[in-house]
Short mmCIF file of N, CA and C in Angstrom, two decimals:
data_model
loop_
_atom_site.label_atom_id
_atom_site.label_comp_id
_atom_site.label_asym_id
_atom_site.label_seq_id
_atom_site.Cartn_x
_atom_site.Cartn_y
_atom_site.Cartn_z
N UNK A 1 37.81 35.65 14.62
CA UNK A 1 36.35 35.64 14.46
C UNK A 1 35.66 36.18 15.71
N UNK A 2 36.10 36.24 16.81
CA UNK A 2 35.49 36.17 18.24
C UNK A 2 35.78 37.60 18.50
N UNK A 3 36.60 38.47 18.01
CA UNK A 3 36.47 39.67 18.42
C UNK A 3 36.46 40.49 16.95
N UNK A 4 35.85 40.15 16.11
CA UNK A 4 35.44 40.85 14.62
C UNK A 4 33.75 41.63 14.94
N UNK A 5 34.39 42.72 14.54
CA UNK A 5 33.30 43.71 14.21
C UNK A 5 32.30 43.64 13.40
N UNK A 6 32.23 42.63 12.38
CA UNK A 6 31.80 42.32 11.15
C UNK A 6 31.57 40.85 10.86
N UNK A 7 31.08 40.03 11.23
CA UNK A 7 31.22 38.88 10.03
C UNK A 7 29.72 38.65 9.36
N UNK A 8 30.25 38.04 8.28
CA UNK A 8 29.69 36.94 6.96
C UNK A 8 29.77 36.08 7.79
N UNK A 9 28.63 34.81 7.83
CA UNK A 9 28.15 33.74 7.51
C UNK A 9 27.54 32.99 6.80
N UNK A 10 27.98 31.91 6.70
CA UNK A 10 26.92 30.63 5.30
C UNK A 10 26.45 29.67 6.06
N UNK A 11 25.76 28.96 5.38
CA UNK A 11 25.10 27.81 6.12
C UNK A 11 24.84 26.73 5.05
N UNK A 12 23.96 25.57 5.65
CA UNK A 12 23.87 24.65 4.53
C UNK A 12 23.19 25.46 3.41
N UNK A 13 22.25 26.05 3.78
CA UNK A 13 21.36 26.56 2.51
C UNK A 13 22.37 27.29 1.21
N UNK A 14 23.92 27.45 1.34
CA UNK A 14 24.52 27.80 0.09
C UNK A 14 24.49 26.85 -0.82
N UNK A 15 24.27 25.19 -0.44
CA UNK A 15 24.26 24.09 -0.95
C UNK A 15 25.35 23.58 -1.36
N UNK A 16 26.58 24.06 -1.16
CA UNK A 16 27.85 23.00 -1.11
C UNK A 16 29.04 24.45 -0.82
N UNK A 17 30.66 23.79 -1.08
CA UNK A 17 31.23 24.65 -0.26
C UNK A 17 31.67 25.64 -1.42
N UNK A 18 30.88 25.41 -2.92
CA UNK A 18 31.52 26.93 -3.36
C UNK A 18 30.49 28.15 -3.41
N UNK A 19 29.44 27.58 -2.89
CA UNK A 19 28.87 29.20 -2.15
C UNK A 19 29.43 29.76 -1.41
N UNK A 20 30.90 29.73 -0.17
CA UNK A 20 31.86 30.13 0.21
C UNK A 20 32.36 31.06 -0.41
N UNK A 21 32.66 31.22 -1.73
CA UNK A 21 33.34 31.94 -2.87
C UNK A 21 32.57 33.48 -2.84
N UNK A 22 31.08 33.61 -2.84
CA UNK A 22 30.48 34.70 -2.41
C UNK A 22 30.53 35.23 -0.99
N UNK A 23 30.56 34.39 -0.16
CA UNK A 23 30.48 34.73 1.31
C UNK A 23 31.74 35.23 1.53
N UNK A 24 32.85 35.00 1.01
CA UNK A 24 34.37 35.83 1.36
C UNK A 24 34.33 37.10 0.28
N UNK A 25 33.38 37.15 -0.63
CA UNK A 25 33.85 38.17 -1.39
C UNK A 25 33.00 39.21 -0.80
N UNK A 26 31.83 38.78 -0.18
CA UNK A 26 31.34 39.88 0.72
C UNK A 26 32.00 40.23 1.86
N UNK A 27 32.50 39.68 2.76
CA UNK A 27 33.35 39.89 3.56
C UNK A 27 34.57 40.78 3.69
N UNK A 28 34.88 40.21 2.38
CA UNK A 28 36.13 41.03 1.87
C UNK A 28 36.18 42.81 1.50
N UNK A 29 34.87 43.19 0.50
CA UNK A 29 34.40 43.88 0.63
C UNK A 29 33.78 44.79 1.75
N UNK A 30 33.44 44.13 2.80
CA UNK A 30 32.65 44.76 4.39
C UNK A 30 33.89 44.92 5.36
N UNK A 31 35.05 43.81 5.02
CA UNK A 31 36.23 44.06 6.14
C UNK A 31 35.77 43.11 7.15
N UNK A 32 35.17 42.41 6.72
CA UNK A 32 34.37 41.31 7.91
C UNK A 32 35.25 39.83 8.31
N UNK A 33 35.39 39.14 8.81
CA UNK A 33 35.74 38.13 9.13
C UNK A 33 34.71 37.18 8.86
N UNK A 34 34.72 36.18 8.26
CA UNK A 34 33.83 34.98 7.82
C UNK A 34 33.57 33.73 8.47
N UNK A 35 32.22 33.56 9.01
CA UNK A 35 31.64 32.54 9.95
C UNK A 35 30.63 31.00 9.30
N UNK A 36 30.42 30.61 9.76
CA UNK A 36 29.79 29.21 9.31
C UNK A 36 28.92 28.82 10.40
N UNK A 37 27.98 28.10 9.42
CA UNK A 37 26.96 27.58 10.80
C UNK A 37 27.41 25.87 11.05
N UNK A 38 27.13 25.21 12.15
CA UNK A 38 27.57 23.95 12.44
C UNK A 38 27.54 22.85 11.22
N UNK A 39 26.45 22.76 10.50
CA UNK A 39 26.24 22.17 9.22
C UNK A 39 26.48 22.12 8.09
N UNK A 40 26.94 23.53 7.93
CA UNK A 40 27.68 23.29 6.56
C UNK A 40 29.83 23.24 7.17
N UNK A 41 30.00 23.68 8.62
CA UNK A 41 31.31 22.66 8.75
C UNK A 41 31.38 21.06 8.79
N UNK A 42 30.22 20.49 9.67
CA UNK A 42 30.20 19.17 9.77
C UNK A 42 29.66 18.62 7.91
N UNK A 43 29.46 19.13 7.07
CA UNK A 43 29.67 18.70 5.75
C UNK A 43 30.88 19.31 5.55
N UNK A 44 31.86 19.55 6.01
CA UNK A 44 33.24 19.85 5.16
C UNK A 44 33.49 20.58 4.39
N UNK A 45 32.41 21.54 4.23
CA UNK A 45 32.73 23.38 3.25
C UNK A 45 33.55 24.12 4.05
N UNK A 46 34.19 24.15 5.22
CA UNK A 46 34.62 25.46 5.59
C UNK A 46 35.13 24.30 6.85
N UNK A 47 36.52 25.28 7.76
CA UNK A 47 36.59 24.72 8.71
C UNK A 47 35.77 24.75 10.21
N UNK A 48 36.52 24.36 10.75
CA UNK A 48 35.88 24.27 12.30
C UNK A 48 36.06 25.33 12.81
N UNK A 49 36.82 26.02 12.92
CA UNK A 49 37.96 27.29 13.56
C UNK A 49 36.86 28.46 13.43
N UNK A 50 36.11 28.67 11.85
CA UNK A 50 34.92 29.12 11.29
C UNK A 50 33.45 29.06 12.25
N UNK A 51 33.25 28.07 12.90
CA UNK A 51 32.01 27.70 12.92
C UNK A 51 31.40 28.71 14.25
N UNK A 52 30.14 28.82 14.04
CA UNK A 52 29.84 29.88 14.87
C UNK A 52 28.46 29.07 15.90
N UNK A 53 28.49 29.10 17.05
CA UNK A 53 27.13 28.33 17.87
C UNK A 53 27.63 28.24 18.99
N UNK A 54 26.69 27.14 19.79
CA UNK A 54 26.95 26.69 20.86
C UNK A 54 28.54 25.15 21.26
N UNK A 55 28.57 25.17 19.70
CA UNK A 55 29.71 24.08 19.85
C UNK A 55 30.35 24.98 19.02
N UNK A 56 30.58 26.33 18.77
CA UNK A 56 31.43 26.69 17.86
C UNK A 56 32.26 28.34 18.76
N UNK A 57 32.26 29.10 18.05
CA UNK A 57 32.45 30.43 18.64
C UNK A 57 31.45 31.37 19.04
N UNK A 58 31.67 32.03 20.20
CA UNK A 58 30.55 33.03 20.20
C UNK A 58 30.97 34.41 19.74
N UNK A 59 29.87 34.78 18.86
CA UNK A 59 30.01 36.20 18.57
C UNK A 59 29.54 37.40 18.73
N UNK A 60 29.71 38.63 18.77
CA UNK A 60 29.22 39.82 18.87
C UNK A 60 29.43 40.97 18.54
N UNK A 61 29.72 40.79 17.09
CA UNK A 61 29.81 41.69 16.26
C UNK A 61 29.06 42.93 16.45
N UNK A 62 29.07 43.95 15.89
CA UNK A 62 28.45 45.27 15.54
C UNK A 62 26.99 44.51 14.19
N UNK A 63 27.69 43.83 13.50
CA UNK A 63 27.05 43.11 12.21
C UNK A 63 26.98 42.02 11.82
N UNK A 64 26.17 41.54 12.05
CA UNK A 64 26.42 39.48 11.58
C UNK A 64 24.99 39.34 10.27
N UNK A 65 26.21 38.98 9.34
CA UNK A 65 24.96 38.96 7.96
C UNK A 65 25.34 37.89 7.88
N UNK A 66 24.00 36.93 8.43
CA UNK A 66 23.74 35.44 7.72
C UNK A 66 23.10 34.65 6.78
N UNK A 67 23.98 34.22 5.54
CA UNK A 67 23.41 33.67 3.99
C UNK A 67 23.44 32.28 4.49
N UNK A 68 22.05 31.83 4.16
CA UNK A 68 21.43 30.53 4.26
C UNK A 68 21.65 30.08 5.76
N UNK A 69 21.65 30.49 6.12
CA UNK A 69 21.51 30.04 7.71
C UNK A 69 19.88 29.47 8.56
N UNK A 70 19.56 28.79 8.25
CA UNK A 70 17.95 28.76 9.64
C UNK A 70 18.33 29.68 10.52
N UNK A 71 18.74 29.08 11.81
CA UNK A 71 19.35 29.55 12.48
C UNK A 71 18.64 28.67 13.92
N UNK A 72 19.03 27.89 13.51
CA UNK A 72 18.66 26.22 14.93
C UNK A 72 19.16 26.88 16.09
N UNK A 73 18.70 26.50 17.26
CA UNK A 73 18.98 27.47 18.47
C UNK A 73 20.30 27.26 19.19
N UNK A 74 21.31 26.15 18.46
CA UNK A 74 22.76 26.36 18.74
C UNK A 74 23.37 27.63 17.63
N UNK A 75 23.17 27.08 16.83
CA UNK A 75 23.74 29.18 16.09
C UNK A 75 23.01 30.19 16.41
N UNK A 76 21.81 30.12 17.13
CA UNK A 76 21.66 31.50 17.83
C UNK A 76 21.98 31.63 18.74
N UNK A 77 22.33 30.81 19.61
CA UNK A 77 23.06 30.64 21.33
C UNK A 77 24.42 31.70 20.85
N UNK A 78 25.12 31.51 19.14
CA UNK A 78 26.54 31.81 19.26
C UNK A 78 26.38 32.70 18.95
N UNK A 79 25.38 33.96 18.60
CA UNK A 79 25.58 34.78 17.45
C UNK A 79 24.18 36.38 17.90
N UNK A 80 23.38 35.63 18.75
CA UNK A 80 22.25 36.48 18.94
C UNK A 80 22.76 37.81 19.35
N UNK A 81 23.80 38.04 20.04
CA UNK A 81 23.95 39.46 20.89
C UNK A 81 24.87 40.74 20.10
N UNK A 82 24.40 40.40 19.07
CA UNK A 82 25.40 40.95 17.58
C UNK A 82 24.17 42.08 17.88
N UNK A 83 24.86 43.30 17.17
CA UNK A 83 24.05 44.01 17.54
C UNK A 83 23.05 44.77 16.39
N UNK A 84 23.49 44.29 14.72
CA UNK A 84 22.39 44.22 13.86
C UNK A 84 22.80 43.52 13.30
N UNK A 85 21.51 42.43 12.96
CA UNK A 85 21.67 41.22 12.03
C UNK A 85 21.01 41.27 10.83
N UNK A 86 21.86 40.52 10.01
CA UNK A 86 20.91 40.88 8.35
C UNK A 86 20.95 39.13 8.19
N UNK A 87 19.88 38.59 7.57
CA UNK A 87 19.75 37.68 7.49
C UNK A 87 19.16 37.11 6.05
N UNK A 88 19.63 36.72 5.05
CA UNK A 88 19.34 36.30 3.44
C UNK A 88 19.08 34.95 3.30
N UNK A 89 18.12 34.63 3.00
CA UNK A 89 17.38 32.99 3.16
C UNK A 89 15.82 32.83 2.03
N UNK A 90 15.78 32.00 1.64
CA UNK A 90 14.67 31.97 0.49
C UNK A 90 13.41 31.74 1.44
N UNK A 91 13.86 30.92 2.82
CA UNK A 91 12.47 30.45 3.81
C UNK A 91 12.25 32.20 4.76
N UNK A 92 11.29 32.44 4.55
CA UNK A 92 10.81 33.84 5.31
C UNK A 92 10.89 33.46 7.23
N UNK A 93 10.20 32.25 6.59
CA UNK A 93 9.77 31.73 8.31
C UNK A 93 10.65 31.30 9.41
N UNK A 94 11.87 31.01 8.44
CA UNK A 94 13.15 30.32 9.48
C UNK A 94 13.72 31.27 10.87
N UNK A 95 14.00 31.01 11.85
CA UNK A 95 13.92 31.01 13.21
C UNK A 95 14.72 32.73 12.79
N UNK A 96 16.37 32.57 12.12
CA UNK A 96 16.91 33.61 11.90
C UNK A 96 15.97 34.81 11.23
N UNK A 97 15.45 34.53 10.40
CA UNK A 97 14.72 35.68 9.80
C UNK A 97 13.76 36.45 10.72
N UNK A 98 13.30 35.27 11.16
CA UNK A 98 11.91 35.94 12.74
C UNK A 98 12.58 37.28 13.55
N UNK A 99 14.45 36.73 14.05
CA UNK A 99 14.80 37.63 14.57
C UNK A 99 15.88 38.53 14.03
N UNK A 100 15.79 38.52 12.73
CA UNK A 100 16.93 39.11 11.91
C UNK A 100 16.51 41.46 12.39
N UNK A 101 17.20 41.65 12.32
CA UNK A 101 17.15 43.43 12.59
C UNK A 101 16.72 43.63 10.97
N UNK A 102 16.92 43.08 9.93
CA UNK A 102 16.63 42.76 8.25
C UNK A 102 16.65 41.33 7.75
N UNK A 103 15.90 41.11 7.01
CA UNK A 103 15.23 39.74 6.38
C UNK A 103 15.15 40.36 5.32
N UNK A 104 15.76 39.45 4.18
CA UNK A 104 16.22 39.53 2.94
C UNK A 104 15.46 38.81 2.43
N UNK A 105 14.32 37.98 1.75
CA UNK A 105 13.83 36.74 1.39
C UNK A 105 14.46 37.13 -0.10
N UNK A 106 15.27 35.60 -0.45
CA UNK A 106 15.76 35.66 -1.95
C UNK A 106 16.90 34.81 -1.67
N UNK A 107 17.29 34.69 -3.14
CA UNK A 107 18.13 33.43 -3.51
C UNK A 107 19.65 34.03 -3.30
N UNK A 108 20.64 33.78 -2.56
CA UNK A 108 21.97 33.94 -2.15
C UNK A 108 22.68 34.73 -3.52
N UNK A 109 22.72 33.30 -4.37
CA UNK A 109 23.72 33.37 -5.22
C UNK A 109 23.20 34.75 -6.13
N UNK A 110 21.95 35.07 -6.52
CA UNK A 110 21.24 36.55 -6.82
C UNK A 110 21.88 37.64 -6.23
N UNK A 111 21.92 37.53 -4.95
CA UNK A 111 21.72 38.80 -3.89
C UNK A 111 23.19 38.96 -3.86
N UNK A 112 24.09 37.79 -3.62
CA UNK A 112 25.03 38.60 -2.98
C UNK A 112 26.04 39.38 -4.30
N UNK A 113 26.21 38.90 -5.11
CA UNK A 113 27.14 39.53 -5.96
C UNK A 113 26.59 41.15 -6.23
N UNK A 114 25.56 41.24 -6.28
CA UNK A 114 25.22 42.62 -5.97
C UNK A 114 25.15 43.47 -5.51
N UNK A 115 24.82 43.11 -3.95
CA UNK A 115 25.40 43.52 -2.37
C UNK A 115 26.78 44.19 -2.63
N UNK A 116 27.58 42.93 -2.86
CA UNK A 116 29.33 43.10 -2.96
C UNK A 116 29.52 44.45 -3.84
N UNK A 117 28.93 44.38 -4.92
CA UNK A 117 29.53 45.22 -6.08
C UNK A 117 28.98 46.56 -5.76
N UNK A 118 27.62 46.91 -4.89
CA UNK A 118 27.20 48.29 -4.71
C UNK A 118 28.20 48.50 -3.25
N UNK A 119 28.92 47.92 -2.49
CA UNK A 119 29.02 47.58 -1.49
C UNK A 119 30.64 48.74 -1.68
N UNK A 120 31.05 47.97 -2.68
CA UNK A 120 32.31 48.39 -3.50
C UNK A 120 32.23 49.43 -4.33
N UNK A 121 31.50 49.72 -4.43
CA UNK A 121 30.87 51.19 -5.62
C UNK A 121 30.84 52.41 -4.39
N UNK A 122 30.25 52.08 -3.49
CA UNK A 122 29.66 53.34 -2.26
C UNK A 122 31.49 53.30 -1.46
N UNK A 123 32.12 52.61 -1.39
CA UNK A 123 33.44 52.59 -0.76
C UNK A 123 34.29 53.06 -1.85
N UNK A 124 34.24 52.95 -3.08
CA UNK A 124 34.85 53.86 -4.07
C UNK A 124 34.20 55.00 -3.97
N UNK A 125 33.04 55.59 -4.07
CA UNK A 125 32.72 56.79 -4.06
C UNK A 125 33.32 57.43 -2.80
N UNK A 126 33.92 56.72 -1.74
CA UNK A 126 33.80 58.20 -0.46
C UNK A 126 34.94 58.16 -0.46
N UNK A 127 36.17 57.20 -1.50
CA UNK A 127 37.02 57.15 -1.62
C UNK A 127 37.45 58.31 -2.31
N UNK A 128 36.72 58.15 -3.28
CA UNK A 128 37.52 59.43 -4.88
C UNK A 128 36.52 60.66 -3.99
N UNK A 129 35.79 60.98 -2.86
CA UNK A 129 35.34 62.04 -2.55
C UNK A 129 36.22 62.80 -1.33
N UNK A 130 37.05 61.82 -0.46
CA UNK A 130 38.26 62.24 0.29
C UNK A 130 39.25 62.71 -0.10
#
């Protein structure tokens, strides 16, 4: 996680741990390594090893796209120096969105399967174009 070019993150706002299930399939799709914010590990969706903050890992990705995240000023302590952030959250106002490089306002479980699948469509196209 600590030297990934890429990660996915979730947070409580997926509302339990099988919003996980989207957050790896985007990942998977991007080549990303998959992060967590302190709150949805200390509820037991994801491990510790995952968790990204000031009690967790620091990161500095090229890309840190965070689903449901606020972004309380221990996960931005871990995560701010990424160098574009996309940030997907239904609250406009939350701390992450203020400093997101993109602010997504909208519902996770909407957005991401779509993300994934154009995500996977544009990586097939430059595929069958090589």
């Amino acid at each position: 996680l600590g030297a990934a070019e890429k990660v996915v993150a979730g947070g409580f706002g997926l509302g339990g741990p099988d919003g996980f299930k989207l957050i790896y399939d985007l990942a998977h799709a991007l080549g990303a390594a998959v992060g967590a914010s302190r709150r949805a590990v200390d509820s037991g969706w994801i491990a510790y090893r995952q968790q990204v903050g000031l009690t967790g890992r620091t990161v500095r990705p090229k890309l840190y796209v965070a689903v449901g995240i606020s972004g309380q000023i221990q996960h931005l302590a871990g995560m701010s120096s990424s160098n574009t952030i996309v940030a997907i959250n239904t609250d406009k106002d939350c701390p992450l969105m203020q400093m997101a490089s993109i602010a997504v306002q909208g519902e996770y479980a909407e957005l991401l399967p779509k993300i994934t699948e154009e995500i996977k469509r544009r990586k097939g196209a430059v595929t069958a174009a090589a």
